[in-house]
């Protein structure tokens, strides 16, 4: 997680990466949010927040992924469905990596 935050530091909002989670069998999406972090000390610029969310595989009898209790048939569909995610680190448009999948 710390390495993902370091890699994304200084990236524009919407930049993300997909990583293995510390939780066995799970993935995480870490991204630069368009929301600002807590206000910085006076005189310093506001920095975007780096956020992570856990992706869990669905039960063995079903294929897909779950995020925040919602089920997606594919990882590509999940990522393409999150409007805030724009670029795969270091700046590749997400559609070039994950296609134009609209599956949920």
PDB file of N, CA and C in Angstrom:
ATOM      1  N   UNK A   1       0.827  -1.188   0.000  1.00  0.00           N
ATOM      2  CA  UNK A   1       0.000   0.000   0.000  1.00  0.00           C
ATOM      3  C   UNK A   1       0.875   1.257   0.000  1.00  0.00           C
ATOM      4  N   UNK A   2       1.886   1.276   0.838  1.00  0.00           N
ATOM      5  CA  UNK A   2       2.767   2.445   0.895  1.00  0.00           C
ATOM      6  C   UNK A   2       3.455   2.686  -0.442  1.00  0.00           C
ATOM      7  N   UNK A   3       3.870   1.604  -1.094  1.00  0.00           N
ATOM      8  CA  UNK A   3       4.531   1.736  -2.398  1.00  0.00           C
ATOM      9  C   UNK A   3       3.561   2.290  -3.437  1.00  0.00           C
ATOM     10  N   UNK A   4       2.317   1.861  -3.406  1.00  0.00           N
ATOM     11  CA  UNK A   4       1.307   2.384  -4.340  1.00  0.00           C
ATOM     12  C   UNK A   4       1.100   3.877  -4.121  1.00  0.00           C
ATOM     13  N   UNK A   5       1.027   4.288  -2.862  1.00  0.00           N
ATOM     14  CA  UNK A   5       0.878   5.715  -2.557  1.00  0.00           C
ATOM     15  C   UNK A   5       2.081   6.496  -3.063  1.00  0.00           C
ATOM     16  N   UNK A   6       3.272   5.941  -2.881  1.00  0.00           N
ATOM     17  CA  UNK A   6       4.484   6.613  -3.356  1.00  0.00           C
ATOM     18  C   UNK A   6       4.474   6.747  -4.879  1.00  0.00           C
ATOM     19  N   UNK A   7       4.108   5.672  -5.566  1.00  0.00           N
ATOM     20  CA  UNK A   7       4.075   5.698  -7.025  1.00  0.00           C
ATOM     21  C   UNK A   7       3.083   6.726  -7.564  1.00  0.00           C
ATOM     22  N   UNK A   8       1.954   6.863  -6.880  1.00  0.00           N
ATOM     23  CA  UNK A   8       0.907   7.775  -7.351  1.00  0.00           C
ATOM     24  C   UNK A   8       1.113   9.220  -6.900  1.00  0.00           C
ATOM     25  N   UNK A   9       2.023   9.433  -5.995  1.00  0.00           N
ATOM     26  CA  UNK A   9       2.292  10.779  -5.503  1.00  0.00           C
ATOM     27  C   UNK A   9       2.665  11.687  -6.671  1.00  0.00           C
ATOM     28  N   UNK A  10       1.984  12.808  -6.780  1.00  0.00           N
ATOM     29  CA  UNK A  10       2.253  13.757  -7.847  1.00  0.00           C
ATOM     30  C   UNK A  10       1.503  13.476  -9.137  1.00  0.00           C
ATOM     31  N   UNK A  11       0.745  12.374  -9.200  1.00  0.00           N
ATOM     32  CA  UNK A  11      -0.045  12.054 -10.396  1.00  0.00           C
ATOM     33  C   UNK A  11      -1.349  12.839 -10.376  1.00  0.00           C
ATOM     34  N   UNK A  12      -1.908  13.103 -11.543  1.00  0.00           N
ATOM     35  CA  UNK A  12      -3.169  13.842 -11.582  1.00  0.00           C
ATOM     36  C   UNK A  12      -4.339  13.000 -11.063  1.00  0.00           C
ATOM     37  N   UNK A  13      -5.392  13.652 -10.566  1.00  0.00           N
ATOM     38  CA  UNK A  13      -6.585  12.913 -10.140  1.00  0.00           C
ATOM     39  C   UNK A  13      -7.084  11.999 -11.261  1.00  0.00           C
ATOM     40  N   UNK A  14      -7.510  10.813 -10.881  1.00  0.00           N
ATOM     41  CA  UNK A  14      -7.996   9.826 -11.842  1.00  0.00           C
ATOM     42  C   UNK A  14      -6.964   8.776 -12.201  1.00  0.00           C
ATOM     43  N   UNK A  15      -5.705   8.987 -11.800  1.00  0.00           N
ATOM     44  CA  UNK A  15      -4.650   8.006 -12.058  1.00  0.00           C
ATOM     45  C   UNK A  15      -4.769   6.882 -11.029  1.00  0.00           C
ATOM     46  N   UNK A  16      -4.674   5.628 -11.486  1.00  0.00           N
ATOM     47  CA  UNK A  16      -4.846   4.502 -10.576  1.00  0.00           C
ATOM     48  C   UNK A  16      -3.911   3.368 -10.923  1.00  0.00           C
ATOM     49  N   UNK A  17      -3.807   2.444  -9.993  1.00  0.00           N
ATOM     50  CA  UNK A  17      -3.119   1.187 -10.260  1.00  0.00           C
ATOM     51  C   UNK A  17      -3.869   0.072  -9.551  1.00  0.00           C
ATOM     52  N   UNK A  18      -3.687  -1.111 -10.074  1.00  0.00           N
ATOM     53  CA  UNK A  18      -4.294  -2.317  -9.528  1.00  0.00           C
ATOM     54  C   UNK A  18      -3.165  -3.081  -8.853  1.00  0.00           C
ATOM     55  N   UNK A  19      -3.397  -3.544  -7.624  1.00  0.00           N
ATOM     56  CA  UNK A  19      -2.323  -4.211  -6.889  1.00  0.00           C
ATOM     57  C   UNK A  19      -2.888  -5.384  -6.095  1.00  0.00           C
ATOM     58  N   UNK A  20      -1.995  -6.281  -5.707  1.00  0.00           N
ATOM     59  CA  UNK A  20      -2.391  -7.347  -4.800  1.00  0.00           C
ATOM     60  C   UNK A  20      -2.633  -6.730  -3.431  1.00  0.00           C
ATOM     61  N   UNK A  21      -3.674  -7.182  -2.766  1.00  0.00           N
ATOM     62  CA  UNK A  21      -3.988  -6.724  -1.422  1.00  0.00           C
ATOM     63  C   UNK A  21      -3.216  -7.554  -0.412  1.00  0.00           C
ATOM     64  N   UNK A  22      -3.107  -7.033   0.790  1.00  0.00           N
ATOM     65  CA  UNK A  22      -2.531  -7.821   1.883  1.00  0.00           C
ATOM     66  C   UNK A  22      -3.469  -8.949   2.284  1.00  0.00           C
ATOM     67  N   UNK A  23      -4.747  -8.814   1.934  1.00  0.00           N
ATOM     68  CA  UNK A  23      -5.737  -9.853   2.223  1.00  0.00           C
ATOM     69  C   UNK A  23      -5.632 -10.934   1.146  1.00  0.00           C
ATOM     70  N   UNK A  24      -5.371 -12.157   1.543  1.00  0.00           N
ATOM     71  CA  UNK A  24      -5.138 -13.263   0.620  1.00  0.00           C
ATOM     72  C   UNK A  24      -6.286 -13.408  -0.380  1.00  0.00           C
ATOM     73  N   UNK A  25      -5.938 -13.514  -1.662  1.00  0.00           N
ATOM     74  CA  UNK A  25      -6.920 -13.738  -2.712  1.00  0.00           C
ATOM     75  C   UNK A  25      -7.618 -12.485  -3.208  1.00  0.00           C
ATOM     76  N   UNK A  26      -7.282 -11.346  -2.656  1.00  0.00           N
ATOM     77  CA  UNK A  26      -7.955 -10.095  -3.020  1.00  0.00           C
ATOM     78  C   UNK A  26      -7.016  -9.151  -3.770  1.00  0.00           C
ATOM     79  N   UNK A  27      -7.621  -8.235  -4.496  1.00  0.00           N
ATOM     80  CA  UNK A  27      -6.904  -7.163  -5.168  1.00  0.00           C
ATOM     81  C   UNK A  27      -7.336  -5.844  -4.562  1.00  0.00           C
ATOM     82  N   UNK A  28      -6.625  -4.789  -4.892  1.00  0.00           N
ATOM     83  CA  UNK A  28      -7.016  -3.450  -4.463  1.00  0.00           C
ATOM     84  C   UNK A  28      -6.794  -2.488  -5.615  1.00  0.00           C
ATOM     85  N   UNK A  29      -7.664  -1.508  -5.720  1.00  0.00           N
ATOM     86  CA  UNK A  29      -7.456  -0.400  -6.641  1.00  0.00           C
ATOM     87  C   UNK A  29      -7.037   0.776  -5.769  1.00  0.00           C
ATOM     88  N   UNK A  30      -5.927   1.381  -6.121  1.00  0.00           N
ATOM     89  CA  UNK A  30      -5.463   2.574  -5.421  1.00  0.00           C
ATOM     90  C   UNK A  30      -5.442   3.694  -6.447  1.00  0.00           C
ATOM     91  N   UNK A  31      -6.053   4.837  -6.117  1.00  0.00           N
ATOM     92  CA  UNK A  31      -6.137   5.922  -7.091  1.00  0.00           C
ATOM     93  C   UNK A  31      -6.011   7.286  -6.431  1.00  0.00           C
ATOM     94  N   UNK A  32      -5.716   8.261  -7.301  1.00  0.00           N
ATOM     95  CA  UNK A  32      -5.654   9.650  -6.870  1.00  0.00           C
ATOM     96  C   UNK A  32      -7.062  10.205  -7.022  1.00  0.00           C
ATOM     97  N   UNK A  33      -7.662  10.549  -5.906  1.00  0.00           N
ATOM     98  CA  UNK A  33      -9.040  11.039  -5.883  1.00  0.00           C
ATOM     99  C   UNK A  33      -9.098  12.507  -6.279  1.00  0.00           C
ATOM    100  N   UNK A  34     -10.231  12.901  -6.805  1.00  0.00           N
ATOM    101  CA  UNK A  34     -10.436  14.323  -7.121  1.00  0.00           C
ATOM    102  C   UNK A  34     -10.760  15.106  -5.849  1.00  0.00           C
ATOM    103  N   UNK A  35     -11.035  14.385  -4.758  1.00  0.00           N
ATOM    104  CA  UNK A  35     -11.301  15.022  -3.468  1.00  0.00           C
ATOM    105  C   UNK A  35      -9.988  15.392  -2.806  1.00  0.00           C
ATOM    106  N   UNK A  36      -9.920  16.554  -2.215  1.00  0.00           N
ATOM    107  CA  UNK A  36      -8.701  17.000  -1.545  1.00  0.00           C
ATOM    108  C   UNK A  36      -8.567  16.301  -0.195  1.00  0.00           C
ATOM    109  N   UNK A  37      -7.355  16.191   0.245  1.00  0.00           N
ATOM    110  CA  UNK A  37      -7.099  15.661   1.579  1.00  0.00           C
ATOM    111  C   UNK A  37      -7.506  16.724   2.598  1.00  0.00           C
ATOM    112  N   UNK A  38      -7.279  16.452   3.839  1.00  0.00           N
ATOM    113  CA  UNK A  38      -7.571  17.457   4.854  1.00  0.00           C
ATOM    114  C   UNK A  38      -6.780  18.726   4.536  1.00  0.00           C
ATOM    115  N   UNK A  39      -7.301  19.890   4.884  1.00  0.00           N
ATOM    116  CA  UNK A  39      -6.617  21.135   4.536  1.00  0.00           C
ATOM    117  C   UNK A  39      -5.181  21.147   5.049  1.00  0.00           C
ATOM    118  N   UNK A  40      -4.246  21.570   4.180  1.00  0.00           N
ATOM    119  CA  UNK A  40      -2.844  21.615   4.594  1.00  0.00           C
ATOM    120  C   UNK A  40      -2.590  22.828   5.484  1.00  0.00           C
ATOM    121  N   UNK A  41      -1.436  22.855   6.122  1.00  0.00           N
ATOM    122  CA  UNK A  41      -1.094  24.042   6.906  1.00  0.00           C
ATOM    123  C   UNK A  41      -1.136  25.294   6.015  1.00  0.00           C
ATOM    124  N   UNK A  42      -1.409  26.401   6.608  1.00  0.00           N
ATOM    125  CA  UNK A  42      -1.544  27.652   5.869  1.00  0.00           C
ATOM    126  C   UNK A  42      -0.317  27.903   4.992  1.00  0.00           C
ATOM    127  N   UNK A  43      -0.587  28.272   3.756  1.00  0.00           N
ATOM    128  CA  UNK A  43       0.472  28.589   2.817  1.00  0.00           C
ATOM    129  C   UNK A  43       0.926  27.435   1.951  1.00  0.00           C
ATOM    130  N   UNK A  44       0.526  26.205   2.282  1.00  0.00           N
ATOM    131  CA  UNK A  44       0.916  25.054   1.473  1.00  0.00           C
ATOM    132  C   UNK A  44      -0.227  24.661   0.551  1.00  0.00           C
ATOM    133  N   UNK A  45       0.097  24.152  -0.652  1.00  0.00           N
ATOM    134  CA  UNK A  45      -0.972  23.775  -1.592  1.00  0.00           C
ATOM    135  C   UNK A  45      -1.728  22.531  -1.127  1.00  0.00           C
ATOM    136  N   UNK A  46      -2.986  22.448  -1.504  1.00  0.00           N
ATOM    137  CA  UNK A  46      -3.803  21.267  -1.219  1.00  0.00           C
ATOM    138  C   UNK A  46      -3.363  20.148  -2.147  1.00  0.00           C
ATOM    139  N   UNK A  47      -3.258  18.940  -1.630  1.00  0.00           N
ATOM    140  CA  UNK A  47      -2.870  17.785  -2.441  1.00  0.00           C
ATOM    141  C   UNK A  47      -4.050  16.831  -2.546  1.00  0.00           C
ATOM    142  N   UNK A  48      -4.230  16.221  -3.717  1.00  0.00           N
ATOM    143  CA  UNK A  48      -5.304  15.230  -3.855  1.00  0.00           C
ATOM    144  C   UNK A  48      -5.061  14.035  -2.932  1.00  0.00           C
ATOM    145  N   UNK A  49      -6.135  13.401  -2.529  1.00  0.00           N
ATOM    146  CA  UNK A  49      -6.043  12.228  -1.659  1.00  0.00           C
ATOM    147  C   UNK A  49      -5.763  10.983  -2.495  1.00  0.00           C
ATOM    148  N   UNK A  50      -4.977  10.075  -1.955  1.00  0.00           N
ATOM    149  CA  UNK A  50      -4.776   8.765  -2.570  1.00  0.00           C
ATOM    150  C   UNK A  50      -5.642   7.799  -1.776  1.00  0.00           C
ATOM    151  N   UNK A  51      -6.505   7.075  -2.482  1.00  0.00           N
ATOM    152  CA  UNK A  51      -7.517   6.228  -1.873  1.00  0.00           C
ATOM    153  C   UNK A  51      -7.373   4.793  -2.365  1.00  0.00           C
ATOM    154  N   UNK A  52      -7.747   3.830  -1.536  1.00  0.00           N
ATOM    155  CA  UNK A  52      -7.733   2.426  -1.943  1.00  0.00           C
ATOM    156  C   UNK A  52      -9.076   1.783  -1.629  1.00  0.00           C
ATOM    157  N   UNK A  53      -9.428   0.790  -2.434  1.00  0.00           N
ATOM    158  CA  UNK A  53     -10.637   0.007  -2.180  1.00  0.00           C
ATOM    159  C   UNK A  53     -10.305  -1.460  -2.451  1.00  0.00           C
ATOM    160  N   UNK A  54     -10.861  -2.338  -1.628  1.00  0.00           N
ATOM    161  CA  UNK A  54     -10.609  -3.775  -1.711  1.00  0.00           C
ATOM    162  C   UNK A  54     -11.553  -4.426  -2.725  1.00  0.00           C
ATOM    163  N   UNK A  55     -10.998  -5.308  -3.554  1.00  0.00           N
ATOM    164  CA  UNK A  55     -11.783  -6.104  -4.506  1.00  0.00           C
ATOM    165  C   UNK A  55     -11.683  -7.555  -4.073  1.00  0.00           C
ATOM    166  N   UNK A  56     -12.831  -8.176  -3.841  1.00  0.00           N
ATOM    167  CA  UNK A  56     -12.852  -9.577  -3.404  1.00  0.00           C
ATOM    168  C   UNK A  56     -13.410 -10.445  -4.521  1.00  0.00           C
ATOM    169  N   UNK A  57     -12.819 -11.626  -4.717  1.00  0.00           N
ATOM    170  CA  UNK A  57     -13.414 -12.536  -5.694  1.00  0.00           C
ATOM    171  C   UNK A  57     -14.770 -13.012  -5.170  1.00  0.00           C
ATOM    172  N   UNK A  58     -15.707 -13.218  -6.091  1.00  0.00           N
ATOM    173  CA  UNK A  58     -17.012 -13.730  -5.666  1.00  0.00           C
ATOM    174  C   UNK A  58     -16.849 -15.196  -5.277  1.00  0.00           C
ATOM    175  N   UNK A  59     -17.911 -15.771  -4.734  1.00  0.00           N
ATOM    176  CA  UNK A  59     -17.849 -17.181  -4.316  1.00  0.00           C
ATOM    177  C   UNK A  59     -17.429 -18.070  -5.480  1.00  0.00           C
ATOM    178  N   UNK A  60     -16.881 -19.209  -5.152  1.00  0.00           N
ATOM    179  CA  UNK A  60     -16.354 -20.129  -6.176  1.00  0.00           C
ATOM    180  C   UNK A  60     -17.412 -20.548  -7.202  1.00  0.00           C
ATOM    181  N   UNK A  61     -18.667 -20.574  -6.829  1.00  0.00           N
ATOM    182  CA  UNK A  61     -19.711 -21.002  -7.761  1.00  0.00           C
ATOM    183  C   UNK A  61     -20.052 -19.908  -8.777  1.00  0.00           C
ATOM    184  N   UNK A  62     -19.521 -18.719  -8.566  1.00  0.00           N
ATOM    185  CA  UNK A  62     -19.770 -17.607  -9.479  1.00  0.00           C
ATOM    186  C   UNK A  62     -18.440 -16.990  -9.875  1.00  0.00           C
ATOM    187  N   UNK A  63     -18.376 -16.459 -11.089  1.00  0.00           N
ATOM    188  CA  UNK A  63     -17.180 -15.741 -11.511  1.00  0.00           C
ATOM    189  C   UNK A  63     -17.406 -14.269 -11.260  1.00  0.00           C
ATOM    190  N   UNK A  64     -16.338 -13.542 -11.045  1.00  0.00           N
ATOM    191  CA  UNK A  64     -16.459 -12.105 -10.908  1.00  0.00           C
ATOM    192  C   UNK A  64     -15.796 -11.561  -9.661  1.00  0.00           C
ATOM    193  N   UNK A  65     -16.096 -10.309  -9.393  1.00  0.00           N
ATOM    194  CA  UNK A  65     -15.490  -9.563  -8.293  1.00  0.00           C
ATOM    195  C   UNK A  65     -16.548  -8.787  -7.537  1.00  0.00           C
ATOM    196  N   UNK A  66     -16.280  -8.531  -6.266  1.00  0.00           N
ATOM    197  CA  UNK A  66     -17.157  -7.702  -5.441  1.00  0.00           C
ATOM    198  C   UNK A  66     -16.374  -6.507  -4.938  1.00  0.00           C
ATOM    199  N   UNK A  67     -17.041  -5.356  -4.952  1.00  0.00           N
ATOM    200  CA  UNK A  67     -16.463  -4.143  -4.396  1.00  0.00           C
ATOM    201  C   UNK A  67     -17.570  -3.423  -3.643  1.00  0.00           C
ATOM    202  N   UNK A  68     -17.336  -3.160  -2.381  1.00  0.00           N
ATOM    203  CA  UNK A  68     -18.327  -2.481  -1.536  1.00  0.00           C
ATOM    204  C   UNK A  68     -19.689  -3.167  -1.604  1.00  0.00           C
ATOM    205  N   UNK A  69     -19.690  -4.516  -1.654  1.00  0.00           N
ATOM    206  CA  UNK A  69     -20.923  -5.285  -1.649  1.00  0.00           C
ATOM    207  C   UNK A  69     -21.611  -5.401  -2.996  1.00  0.00           C
ATOM    208  N   UNK A  70     -21.064  -4.780  -4.038  1.00  0.00           N
ATOM    209  CA  UNK A  70     -21.662  -4.864  -5.370  1.00  0.00           C
ATOM    210  C   UNK A  70     -20.863  -5.844  -6.219  1.00  0.00           C
ATOM    211  N   UNK A  71     -21.553  -6.680  -7.002  1.00  0.00           N
ATOM    212  CA  UNK A  71     -20.918  -7.730  -7.799  1.00  0.00           C
ATOM    213  C   UNK A  71     -20.716  -7.278  -9.240  1.00  0.00           C
ATOM    214  N   UNK A  72     -19.555  -7.624  -9.790  1.00  0.00           N
ATOM    215  CA  UNK A  72     -19.220  -7.318 -11.183  1.00  0.00           C
ATOM    216  C   UNK A  72     -18.778  -8.605 -11.858  1.00  0.00           C
ATOM    217  N   UNK A  73     -19.188  -8.812 -13.103  1.00  0.00           N
ATOM    218  CA  UNK A  73     -18.838 -10.030 -13.830  1.00  0.00           C
ATOM    219  C   UNK A  73     -17.376 -10.079 -14.220  1.00  0.00           C
ATOM    220  N   UNK A  74     -16.770  -8.912 -14.401  1.00  0.00           N
ATOM    221  CA  UNK A  74     -15.370  -8.899 -14.823  1.00  0.00           C
ATOM    222  C   UNK A  74     -14.629  -7.737 -14.176  1.00  0.00           C
ATOM    223  N   UNK A  75     -13.331  -7.888 -14.081  1.00  0.00           N
ATOM    224  CA  UNK A  75     -12.489  -6.819 -13.563  1.00  0.00           C
ATOM    225  C   UNK A  75     -12.532  -5.621 -14.511  1.00  0.00           C
ATOM    226  N   UNK A  76     -12.524  -5.893 -15.809  1.00  0.00           N
ATOM    227  CA  UNK A  76     -12.596  -4.810 -16.795  1.00  0.00           C
ATOM    228  C   UNK A  76     -13.897  -4.024 -16.641  1.00  0.00           C
ATOM    229  N   UNK A  77     -15.003  -4.725 -16.455  1.00  0.00           N
ATOM    230  CA  UNK A  77     -16.290  -4.053 -16.279  1.00  0.00           C
ATOM    231  C   UNK A  77     -16.323  -3.200 -15.032  1.00  0.00           C
ATOM    232  N   UNK A  78     -15.726  -3.700 -13.968  1.00  0.00           N
ATOM    233  CA  UNK A  78     -15.671  -2.957 -12.716  1.00  0.00           C
ATOM    234  C   UNK A  78     -14.882  -1.659 -12.912  1.00  0.00           C
ATOM    235  N   UNK A  79     -13.696  -1.772 -13.485  1.00  0.00           N
ATOM    236  CA  UNK A  79     -12.849  -0.591 -13.668  1.00  0.00           C
ATOM    237  C   UNK A  79     -13.449   0.389 -14.661  1.00  0.00           C
ATOM    238  N   UNK A  80     -13.990  -0.108 -15.761  1.00  0.00           N
ATOM    239  CA  UNK A  80     -14.586   0.788 -16.755  1.00  0.00           C
ATOM    240  C   UNK A  80     -15.829   1.488 -16.198  1.00  0.00           C
ATOM    241  N   UNK A  81     -16.478   0.870 -15.211  1.00  0.00           N
ATOM    242  CA  UNK A  81     -17.682   1.451 -14.633  1.00  0.00           C
ATOM    243  C   UNK A  81     -17.437   2.523 -13.578  1.00  0.00           C
ATOM    244  N   UNK A  82     -16.193   2.704 -13.156  1.00  0.00           N
ATOM    245  CA  UNK A  82     -15.882   3.720 -12.153  1.00  0.00           C
ATOM    246  C   UNK A  82     -15.399   4.966 -12.885  1.00  0.00           C
ATOM    247  N   UNK A  83     -16.269   5.951 -12.982  1.00  0.00           N
ATOM    248  CA  UNK A  83     -15.978   7.165 -13.748  1.00  0.00           C
ATOM    249  C   UNK A  83     -14.726   7.889 -13.276  1.00  0.00           C
ATOM    250  N   UNK A  84     -14.463   7.866 -11.980  1.00  0.00           N
ATOM    251  CA  UNK A  84     -13.331   8.627 -11.447  1.00  0.00           C
ATOM    252  C   UNK A  84     -11.983   8.064 -11.900  1.00  0.00           C
ATOM    253  N   UNK A  85     -11.934   6.789 -12.243  1.00  0.00           N
ATOM    254  CA  UNK A  85     -10.685   6.181 -12.718  1.00  0.00           C
ATOM    255  C   UNK A  85     -10.497   6.539 -14.183  1.00  0.00           C
ATOM    256  N   UNK A  86      -9.398   7.209 -14.504  1.00  0.00           N
ATOM    257  CA  UNK A  86      -9.156   7.688 -15.869  1.00  0.00           C
ATOM    258  C   UNK A  86      -7.926   7.058 -16.512  1.00  0.00           C
ATOM    259  N   UNK A  87      -6.806   7.026 -15.776  1.00  0.00           N
ATOM    260  CA  UNK A  87      -5.525   6.602 -16.337  1.00  0.00           C
ATOM    261  C   UNK A  87      -4.869   5.548 -15.461  1.00  0.00           C
ATOM    262  N   UNK A  88      -4.379   4.485 -16.114  1.00  0.00           N
ATOM    263  CA  UNK A  88      -3.584   3.483 -15.416  1.00  0.00           C
ATOM    264  C   UNK A  88      -2.187   4.078 -15.261  1.00  0.00           C
ATOM    265  N   UNK A  89      -1.662   4.031 -14.042  1.00  0.00           N
ATOM    266  CA  UNK A  89      -0.325   4.574 -13.799  1.00  0.00           C
ATOM    267  C   UNK A  89       0.665   3.917 -14.742  1.00  0.00           C
ATOM    268  N   UNK A  90       1.469   4.660 -15.474  1.00  0.00           N
ATOM    269  CA  UNK A  90       1.844   6.056 -15.330  1.00  0.00           C
ATOM    270  C   UNK A  90       1.170   7.012 -16.305  1.00  0.00           C
ATOM    271  N   UNK A  91      -0.043   6.765 -16.723  1.00  0.00           N
ATOM    272  CA  UNK A  91      -0.748   7.727 -17.569  1.00  0.00           C
ATOM    273  C   UNK A  91      -1.330   7.130 -18.835  1.00  0.00           C
ATOM    274  N   UNK A  92      -1.632   5.840 -18.836  1.00  0.00           N
ATOM    275  CA  UNK A  92      -2.236   5.176 -19.986  1.00  0.00           C
ATOM    276  C   UNK A  92      -3.754   5.217 -19.812  1.00  0.00           C
ATOM    277  N   UNK A  93      -4.460   5.666 -20.847  1.00  0.00           N
ATOM    278  CA  UNK A  93      -5.919   5.734 -20.772  1.00  0.00           C
ATOM    279  C   UNK A  93      -6.480   4.341 -20.461  1.00  0.00           C
ATOM    280  N   UNK A  94      -7.408   4.270 -19.502  1.00  0.00           N
ATOM    281  CA  UNK A  94      -7.889   2.961 -19.037  1.00  0.00           C
ATOM    282  C   UNK A  94      -8.520   2.124 -20.134  1.00  0.00           C
ATOM    283  N   UNK A  95      -9.165   2.741 -21.118  1.00  0.00           N
ATOM    284  CA  UNK A  95      -9.790   1.985 -22.204  1.00  0.00           C
ATOM    285  C   UNK A  95      -8.755   1.243 -23.044  1.00  0.00           C
ATOM    286  N   UNK A  96      -7.536   1.746 -23.103  1.00  0.00           N
ATOM    287  CA  UNK A  96      -6.476   1.050 -23.847  1.00  0.00           C
ATOM    288  C   UNK A  96      -6.065  -0.231 -23.138  1.00  0.00           C
ATOM    289  N   UNK A  97      -6.223  -0.282 -21.834  1.00  0.00           N
ATOM    290  CA  UNK A  97      -5.833  -1.454 -21.053  1.00  0.00           C
ATOM    291  C   UNK A  97      -6.997  -2.408 -20.832  1.00  0.00           C
ATOM    292  N   UNK A  98      -8.159  -1.853 -20.485  1.00  0.00           N
ATOM    293  CA  UNK A  98      -9.304  -2.674 -20.093  1.00  0.00           C
ATOM    294  C   UNK A  98     -10.407  -2.723 -21.145  1.00  0.00           C
ATOM    295  N   UNK A  99     -10.222  -2.090 -22.283  1.00  0.00           N
ATOM    296  CA  UNK A  99     -11.222  -2.102 -23.343  1.00  0.00           C
ATOM    297  C   UNK A  99     -12.396  -1.206 -23.009  1.00  0.00           C
ATOM    298  N   UNK A 100     -13.463  -1.410 -23.707  1.00  0.00           N
ATOM    299  CA  UNK A 100     -14.648  -0.576 -23.493  1.00  0.00           C
ATOM    300  C   UNK A 100     -15.766  -1.387 -22.860  1.00  0.00           C
ATOM    301  N   UNK A 101     -15.399  -2.365 -22.069  1.00  0.00           N
ATOM    302  CA  UNK A 101     -16.363  -3.246 -21.435  1.00  0.00           C
ATOM    303  C   UNK A 101     -17.378  -2.467 -20.603  1.00  0.00           C
ATOM    304  N   UNK A 102     -18.640  -2.768 -20.809  1.00  0.00           N
ATOM    305  CA  UNK A 102     -19.706  -2.124 -20.018  1.00  0.00           C
ATOM    306  C   UNK A 102     -20.388  -3.142 -19.109  1.00  0.00           C
ATOM    307  N   UNK A 103     -19.798  -4.335 -19.000  1.00  0.00           N
ATOM    308  CA  UNK A 103     -20.390  -5.361 -18.154  1.00  0.00           C
ATOM    309  C   UNK A 103     -20.279  -4.985 -16.693  1.00  0.00           C
ATOM    310  N   UNK A 104     -21.316  -5.314 -15.959  1.00  0.00           N
ATOM    311  CA  UNK A 104     -21.308  -5.038 -14.514  1.00  0.00           C
ATOM    312  C   UNK A 104     -21.315  -6.344 -13.768  1.00  0.00           C
TER     313      UNK A 104
END
